[in-house]
Structure formats: structure tokens, C-alpha cells
CSV table of N, CA and C in Angstrom, one decimal:
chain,number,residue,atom,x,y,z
A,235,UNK,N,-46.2,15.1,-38.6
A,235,UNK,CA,-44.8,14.8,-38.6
A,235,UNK,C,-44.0,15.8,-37.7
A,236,UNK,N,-44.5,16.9,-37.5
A,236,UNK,CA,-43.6,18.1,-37.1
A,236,UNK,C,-44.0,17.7,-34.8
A,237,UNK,N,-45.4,17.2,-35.1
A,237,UNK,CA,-45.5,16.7,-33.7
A,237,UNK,C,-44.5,15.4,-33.6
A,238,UNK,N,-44.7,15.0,-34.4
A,238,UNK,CA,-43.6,13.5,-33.7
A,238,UNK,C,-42.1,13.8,-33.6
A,239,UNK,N,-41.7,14.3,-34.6
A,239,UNK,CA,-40.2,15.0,-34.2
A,239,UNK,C,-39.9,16.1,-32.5
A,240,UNK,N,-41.1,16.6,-32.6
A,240,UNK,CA,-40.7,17.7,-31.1
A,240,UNK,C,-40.8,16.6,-30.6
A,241,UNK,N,-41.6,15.6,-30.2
A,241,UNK,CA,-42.4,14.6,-29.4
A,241,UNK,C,-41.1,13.3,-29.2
A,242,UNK,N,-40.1,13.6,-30.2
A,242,UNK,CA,-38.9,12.6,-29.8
A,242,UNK,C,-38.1,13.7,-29.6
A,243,UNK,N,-37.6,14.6,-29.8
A,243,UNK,CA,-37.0,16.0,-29.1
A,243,UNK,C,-36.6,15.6,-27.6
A,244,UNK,N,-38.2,16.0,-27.1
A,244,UNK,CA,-38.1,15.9,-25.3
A,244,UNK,C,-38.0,14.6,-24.9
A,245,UNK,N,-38.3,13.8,-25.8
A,245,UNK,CA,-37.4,12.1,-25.2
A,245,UNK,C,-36.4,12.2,-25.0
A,246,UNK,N,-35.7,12.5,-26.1
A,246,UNK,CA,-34.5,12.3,-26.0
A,246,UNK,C,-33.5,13.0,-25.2
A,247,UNK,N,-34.0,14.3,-25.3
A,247,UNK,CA,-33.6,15.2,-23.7
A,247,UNK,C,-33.7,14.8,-22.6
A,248,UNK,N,-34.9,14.6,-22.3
A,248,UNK,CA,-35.7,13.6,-21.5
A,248,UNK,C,-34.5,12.6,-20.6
A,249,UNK,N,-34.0,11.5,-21.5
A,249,UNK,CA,-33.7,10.6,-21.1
A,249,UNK,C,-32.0,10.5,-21.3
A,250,UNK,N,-31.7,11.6,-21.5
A,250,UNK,CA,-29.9,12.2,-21.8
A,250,UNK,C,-30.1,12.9,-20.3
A,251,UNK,N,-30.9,13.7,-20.0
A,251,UNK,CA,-30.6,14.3,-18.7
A,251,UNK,C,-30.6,12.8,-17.3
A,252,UNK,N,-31.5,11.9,-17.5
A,252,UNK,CA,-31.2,11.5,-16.3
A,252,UNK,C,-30.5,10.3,-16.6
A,253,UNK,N,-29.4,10.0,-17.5
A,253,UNK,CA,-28.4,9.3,-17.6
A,253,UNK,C,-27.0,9.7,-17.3
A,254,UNK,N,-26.4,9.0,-16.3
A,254,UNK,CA,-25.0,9.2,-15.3
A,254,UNK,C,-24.2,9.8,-16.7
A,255,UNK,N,-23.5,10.5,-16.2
A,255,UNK,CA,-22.1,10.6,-17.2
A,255,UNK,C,-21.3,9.5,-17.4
A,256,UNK,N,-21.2,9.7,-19.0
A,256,UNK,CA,-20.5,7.9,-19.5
A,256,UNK,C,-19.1,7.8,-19.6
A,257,UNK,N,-18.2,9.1,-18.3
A,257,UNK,CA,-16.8,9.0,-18.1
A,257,UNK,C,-16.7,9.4,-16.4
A,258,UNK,N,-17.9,8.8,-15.4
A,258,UNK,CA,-17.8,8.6,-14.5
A,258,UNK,C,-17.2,8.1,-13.3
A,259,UNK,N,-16.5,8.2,-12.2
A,259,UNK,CA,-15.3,8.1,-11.9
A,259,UNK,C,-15.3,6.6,-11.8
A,260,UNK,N,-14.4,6.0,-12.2
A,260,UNK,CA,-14.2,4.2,-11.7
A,260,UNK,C,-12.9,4.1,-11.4
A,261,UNK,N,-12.0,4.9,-11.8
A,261,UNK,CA,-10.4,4.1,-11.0
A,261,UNK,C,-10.0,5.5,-10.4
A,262,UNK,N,-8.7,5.2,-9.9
A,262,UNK,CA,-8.0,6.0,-9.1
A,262,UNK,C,-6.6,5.4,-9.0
A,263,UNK,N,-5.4,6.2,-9.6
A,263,UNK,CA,-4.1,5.1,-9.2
A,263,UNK,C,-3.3,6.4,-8.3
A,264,UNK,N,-2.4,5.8,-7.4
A,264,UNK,CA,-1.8,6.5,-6.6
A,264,UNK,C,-0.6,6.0,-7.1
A,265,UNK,N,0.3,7.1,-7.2
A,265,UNK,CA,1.8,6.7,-7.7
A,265,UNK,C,2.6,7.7,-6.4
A,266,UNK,N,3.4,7.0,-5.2
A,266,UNK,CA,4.2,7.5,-4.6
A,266,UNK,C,5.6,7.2,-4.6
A,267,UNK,N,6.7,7.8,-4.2
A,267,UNK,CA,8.3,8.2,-4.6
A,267,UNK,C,8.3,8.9,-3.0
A,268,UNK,N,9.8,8.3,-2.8
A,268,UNK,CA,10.6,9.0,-1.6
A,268,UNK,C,12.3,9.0,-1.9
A,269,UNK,N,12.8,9.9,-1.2
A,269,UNK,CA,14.1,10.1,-1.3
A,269,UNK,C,14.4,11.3,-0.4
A,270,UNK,N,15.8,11.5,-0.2
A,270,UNK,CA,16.2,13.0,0.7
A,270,UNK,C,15.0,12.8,2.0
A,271,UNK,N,14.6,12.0,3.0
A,271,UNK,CA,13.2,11.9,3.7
A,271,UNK,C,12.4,12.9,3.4
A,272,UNK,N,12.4,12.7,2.5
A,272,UNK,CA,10.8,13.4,1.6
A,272,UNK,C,9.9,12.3,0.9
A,273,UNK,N,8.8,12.5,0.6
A,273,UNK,CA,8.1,12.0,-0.1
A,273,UNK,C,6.9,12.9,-0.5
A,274,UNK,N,6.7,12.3,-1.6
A,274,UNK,CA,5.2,12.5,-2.7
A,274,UNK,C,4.5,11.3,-3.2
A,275,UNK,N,3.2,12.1,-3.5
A,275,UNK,CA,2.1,11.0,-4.2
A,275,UNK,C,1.6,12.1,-5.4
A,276,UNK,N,1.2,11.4,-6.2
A,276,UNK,CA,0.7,11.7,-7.0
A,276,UNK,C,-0.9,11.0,-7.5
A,277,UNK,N,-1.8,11.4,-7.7
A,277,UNK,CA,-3.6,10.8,-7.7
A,277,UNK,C,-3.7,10.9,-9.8
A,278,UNK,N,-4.0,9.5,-10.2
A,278,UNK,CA,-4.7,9.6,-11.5
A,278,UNK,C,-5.8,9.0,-11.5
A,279,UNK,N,-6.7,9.7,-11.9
A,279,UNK,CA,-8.5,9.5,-11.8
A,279,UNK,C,-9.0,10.2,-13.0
A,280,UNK,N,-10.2,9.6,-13.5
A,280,UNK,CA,-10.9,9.6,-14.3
A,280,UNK,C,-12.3,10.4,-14.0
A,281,UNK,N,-12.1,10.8,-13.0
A,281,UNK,CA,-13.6,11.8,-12.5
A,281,UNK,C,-14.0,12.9,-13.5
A,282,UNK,N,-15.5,12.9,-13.4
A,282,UNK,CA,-15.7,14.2,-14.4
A,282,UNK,C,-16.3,15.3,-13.1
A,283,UNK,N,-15.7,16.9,-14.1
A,283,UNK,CA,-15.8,17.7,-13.0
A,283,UNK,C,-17.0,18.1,-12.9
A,284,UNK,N,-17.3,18.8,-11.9
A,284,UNK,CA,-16.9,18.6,-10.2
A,284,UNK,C,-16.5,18.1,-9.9
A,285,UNK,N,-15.3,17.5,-9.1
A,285,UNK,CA,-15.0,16.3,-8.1
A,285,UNK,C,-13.9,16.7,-7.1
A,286,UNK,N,-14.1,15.8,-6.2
A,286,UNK,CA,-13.5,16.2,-5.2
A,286,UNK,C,-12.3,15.2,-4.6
A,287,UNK,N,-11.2,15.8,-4.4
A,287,UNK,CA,-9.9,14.7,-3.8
A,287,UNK,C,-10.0,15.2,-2.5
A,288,UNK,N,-9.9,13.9,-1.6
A,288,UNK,CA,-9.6,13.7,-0.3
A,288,UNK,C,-8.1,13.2,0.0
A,289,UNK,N,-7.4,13.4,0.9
A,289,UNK,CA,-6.1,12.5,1.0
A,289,UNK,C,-6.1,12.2,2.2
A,290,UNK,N,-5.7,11.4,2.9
A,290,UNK,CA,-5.4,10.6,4.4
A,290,UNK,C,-4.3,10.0,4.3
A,291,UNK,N,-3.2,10.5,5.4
A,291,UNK,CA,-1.7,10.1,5.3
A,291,UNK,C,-1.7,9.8,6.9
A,292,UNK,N,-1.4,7.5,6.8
A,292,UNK,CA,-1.1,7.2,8.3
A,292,UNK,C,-2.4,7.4,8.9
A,293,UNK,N,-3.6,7.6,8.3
A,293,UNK,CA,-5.3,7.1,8.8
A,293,UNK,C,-5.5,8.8,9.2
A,294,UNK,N,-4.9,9.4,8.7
A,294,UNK,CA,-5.4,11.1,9.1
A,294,UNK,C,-6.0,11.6,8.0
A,295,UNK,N,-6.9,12.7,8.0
A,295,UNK,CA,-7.5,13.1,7.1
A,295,UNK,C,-6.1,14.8,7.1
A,296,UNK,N,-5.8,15.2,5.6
A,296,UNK,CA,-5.1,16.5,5.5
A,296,UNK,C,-5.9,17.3,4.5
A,297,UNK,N,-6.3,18.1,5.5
A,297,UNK,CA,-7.5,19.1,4.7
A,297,UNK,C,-6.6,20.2,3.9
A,298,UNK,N,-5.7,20.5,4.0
A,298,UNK,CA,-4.5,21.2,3.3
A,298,UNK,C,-4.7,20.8,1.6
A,299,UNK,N,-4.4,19.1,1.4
A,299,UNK,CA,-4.5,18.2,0.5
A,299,UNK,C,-5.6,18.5,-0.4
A,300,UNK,N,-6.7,18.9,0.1
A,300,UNK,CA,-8.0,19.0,-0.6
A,300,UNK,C,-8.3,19.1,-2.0
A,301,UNK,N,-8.7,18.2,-3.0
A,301,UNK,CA,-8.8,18.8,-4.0
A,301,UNK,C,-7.1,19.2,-4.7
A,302,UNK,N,-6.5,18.2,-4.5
A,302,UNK,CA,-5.3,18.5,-5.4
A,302,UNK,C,-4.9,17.3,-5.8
A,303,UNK,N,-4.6,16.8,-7.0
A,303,UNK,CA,-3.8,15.6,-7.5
A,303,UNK,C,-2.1,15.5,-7.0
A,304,UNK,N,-1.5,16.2,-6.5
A,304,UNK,CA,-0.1,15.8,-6.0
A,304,UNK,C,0.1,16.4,-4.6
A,305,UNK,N,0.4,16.1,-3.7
A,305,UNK,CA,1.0,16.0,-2.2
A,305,UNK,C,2.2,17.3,-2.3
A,306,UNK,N,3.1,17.4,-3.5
A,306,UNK,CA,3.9,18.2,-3.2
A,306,UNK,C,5.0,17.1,-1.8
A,307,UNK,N,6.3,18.2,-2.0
A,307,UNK,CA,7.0,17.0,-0.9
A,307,UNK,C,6.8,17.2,0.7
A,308,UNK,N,6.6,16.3,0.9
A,308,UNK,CA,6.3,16.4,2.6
A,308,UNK,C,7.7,15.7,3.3
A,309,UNK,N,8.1,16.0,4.6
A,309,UNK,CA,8.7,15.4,5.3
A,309,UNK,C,8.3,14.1,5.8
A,310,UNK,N,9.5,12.7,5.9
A,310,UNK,CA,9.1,12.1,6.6
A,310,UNK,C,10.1,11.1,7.6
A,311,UNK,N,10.0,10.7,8.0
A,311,UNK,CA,11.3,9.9,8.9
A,311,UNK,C,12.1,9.0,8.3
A,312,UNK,N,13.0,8.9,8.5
A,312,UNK,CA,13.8,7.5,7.8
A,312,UNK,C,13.3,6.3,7.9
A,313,UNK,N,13.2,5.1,7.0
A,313,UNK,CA,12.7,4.0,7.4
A,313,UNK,C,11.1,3.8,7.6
A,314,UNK,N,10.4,4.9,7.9
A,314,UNK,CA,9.1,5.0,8.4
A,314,UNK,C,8.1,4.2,6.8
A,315,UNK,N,7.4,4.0,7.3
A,315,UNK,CA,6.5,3.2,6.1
A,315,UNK,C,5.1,4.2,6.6
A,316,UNK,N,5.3,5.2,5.2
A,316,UNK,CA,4.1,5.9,5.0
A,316,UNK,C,2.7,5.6,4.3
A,317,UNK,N,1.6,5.5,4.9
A,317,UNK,CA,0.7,5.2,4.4
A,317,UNK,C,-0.1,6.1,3.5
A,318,UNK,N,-0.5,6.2,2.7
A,318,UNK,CA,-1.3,7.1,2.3
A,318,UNK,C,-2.7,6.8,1.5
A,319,UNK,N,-3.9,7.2,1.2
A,319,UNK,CA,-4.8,7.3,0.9
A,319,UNK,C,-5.8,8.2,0.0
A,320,UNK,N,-6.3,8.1,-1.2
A,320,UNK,CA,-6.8,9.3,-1.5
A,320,UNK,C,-8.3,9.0,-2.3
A,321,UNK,N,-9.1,9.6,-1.9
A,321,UNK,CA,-10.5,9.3,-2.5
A,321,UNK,C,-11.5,10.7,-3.5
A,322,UNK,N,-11.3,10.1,-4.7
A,322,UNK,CA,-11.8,10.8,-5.7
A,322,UNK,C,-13.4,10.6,-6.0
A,323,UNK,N,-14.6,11.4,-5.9
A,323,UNK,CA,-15.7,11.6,-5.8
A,323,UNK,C,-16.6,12.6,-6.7
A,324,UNK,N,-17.4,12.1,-7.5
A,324,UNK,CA,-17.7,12.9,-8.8
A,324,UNK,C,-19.1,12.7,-8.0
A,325,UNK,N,-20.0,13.2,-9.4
A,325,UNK,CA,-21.4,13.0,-9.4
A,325,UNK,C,-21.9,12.0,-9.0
A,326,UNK,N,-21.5,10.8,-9.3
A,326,UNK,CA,-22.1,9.4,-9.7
A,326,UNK,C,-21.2,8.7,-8.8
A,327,UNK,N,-20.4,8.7,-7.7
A,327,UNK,CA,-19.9,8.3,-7.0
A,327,UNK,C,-18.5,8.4,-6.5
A,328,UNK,N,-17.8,7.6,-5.9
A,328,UNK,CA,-16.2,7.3,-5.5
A,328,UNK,C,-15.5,6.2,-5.9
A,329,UNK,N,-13.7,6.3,-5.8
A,329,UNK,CA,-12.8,5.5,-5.9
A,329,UNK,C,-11.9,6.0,-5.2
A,330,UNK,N,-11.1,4.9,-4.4
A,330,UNK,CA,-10.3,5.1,-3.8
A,330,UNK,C,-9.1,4.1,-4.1
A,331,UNK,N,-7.6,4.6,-4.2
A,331,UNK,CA,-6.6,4.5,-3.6
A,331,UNK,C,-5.8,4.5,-2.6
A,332,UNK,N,-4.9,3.2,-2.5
A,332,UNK,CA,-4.1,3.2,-1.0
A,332,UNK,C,-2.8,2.8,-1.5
A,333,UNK,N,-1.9,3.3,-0.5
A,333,UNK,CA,-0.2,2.8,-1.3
A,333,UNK,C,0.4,3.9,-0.1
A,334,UNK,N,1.8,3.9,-0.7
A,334,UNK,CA,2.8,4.8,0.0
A,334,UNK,C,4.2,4.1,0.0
A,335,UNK,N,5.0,5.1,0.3
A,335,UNK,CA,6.4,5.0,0.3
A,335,UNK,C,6.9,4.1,1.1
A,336,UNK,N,8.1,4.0,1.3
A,336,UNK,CA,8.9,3.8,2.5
A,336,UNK,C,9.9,4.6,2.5
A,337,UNK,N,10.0,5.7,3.7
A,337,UNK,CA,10.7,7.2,3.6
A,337,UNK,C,12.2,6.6,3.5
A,338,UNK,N,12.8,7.3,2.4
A,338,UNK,CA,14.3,6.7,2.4
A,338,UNK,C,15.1,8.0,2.4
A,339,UNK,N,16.3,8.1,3.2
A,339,UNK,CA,16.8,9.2,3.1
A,339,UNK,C,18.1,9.4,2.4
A,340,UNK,N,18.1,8.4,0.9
A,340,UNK,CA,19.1,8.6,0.2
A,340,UNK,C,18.6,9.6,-1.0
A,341,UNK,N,18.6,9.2,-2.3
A,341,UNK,CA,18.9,9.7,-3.4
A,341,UNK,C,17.5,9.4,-3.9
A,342,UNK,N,16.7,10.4,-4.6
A,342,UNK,CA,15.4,9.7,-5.1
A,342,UNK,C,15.4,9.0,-6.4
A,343,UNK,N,14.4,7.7,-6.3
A,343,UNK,CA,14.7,6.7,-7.7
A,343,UNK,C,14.5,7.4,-9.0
């Protein structure tokens, strides 16, 4: 008896270690806002940690950005249609989001 219990022990260890994490990243929402020609984004993701945020603003990579869920305000032109991008990457893979503003230089909503 005392063999079969260790003997499911290391199974079950066993087979918990090489199963993915069961809160693995699958979404990513991008919520961006402009006003005063500023704008921000903000990243919600479900990654478990470690993970890593990427951002690309207008097809550029901003390594500043790294690993942070909000942009903080950046400048941007009047009128300008900002693109933005952000890709959240855990153990078990990625998600990415795409969106952006359109820089307004009134009053923020």
C-alpha cells in the first residue's frame, strides 16, 4: 500500500509539472483615450508571471514601453490617427492587441 501511494505521488507530480498553466495568456484588451494632444493606452491581460509587454506605436517598436501595462501620456498631433500595438507573452505563449486614438486636442472624454 505504502508503494502504491508514493508510486501515485510521482505521477501526479509527474504530470502537474509538464502541464501548461491553467491561467495562461489568451486575451489582451487595449483601452486608449486622447485629449489636450496627448494620449494613452492602457494593456489588460491575463498572463501568468513572468511575462513580457511589448508596445509598437505607428509600426515602431518603444523599448522605453517594455513591460509596462500603461503608456503614460505621450504627445501627439492634432487629428493624427495613432496606432498602437501591444503584445503580451508568458510561458505558454502570446496575445496581441491593436487600437489607438485619434489625437484630439480638446478636453479628454
Amino acid at each position: 500500500m505504502r508503494r502504491s501511494l508514493l508510486a501515485l505521488s510521482f505521477a501526479a507530480l509527474a504530470s502537474a509539472a509538464l502541464a501548461p498553466p491553467a491561467n495562461a495568456v489568451t486575451s489582451v484588451d487595449l483601452n486608449c483615450e486622447s485629449g489636450g494632444s496627448l494620449h494613452h493606452c492602457f494593456a489588460y491581460h491575463d498572463a501568468v508571471a513572468p511575462a513580457t509587454i511589448r508596445w509598437y506605436v505607428n509600426g515602431s517598436p518603444v523599448p522605453s514601453l517594455n513591460d509596462r501595462t500603461f503608456t503614460g501620456q505621450r504627445t501627439c498631433p492634432r487629428g493624427a490617427v495613432i496606432n498602437v500595438q501591444v503584445v503580451v507573452t508568458d510561458a505558454t505563449g502570446s496575445a496581441t492587441a491593436s487600437g489607438g486614438p485619434q489625437c484630439h486636442g480638446g478636453p479628454w472624454p
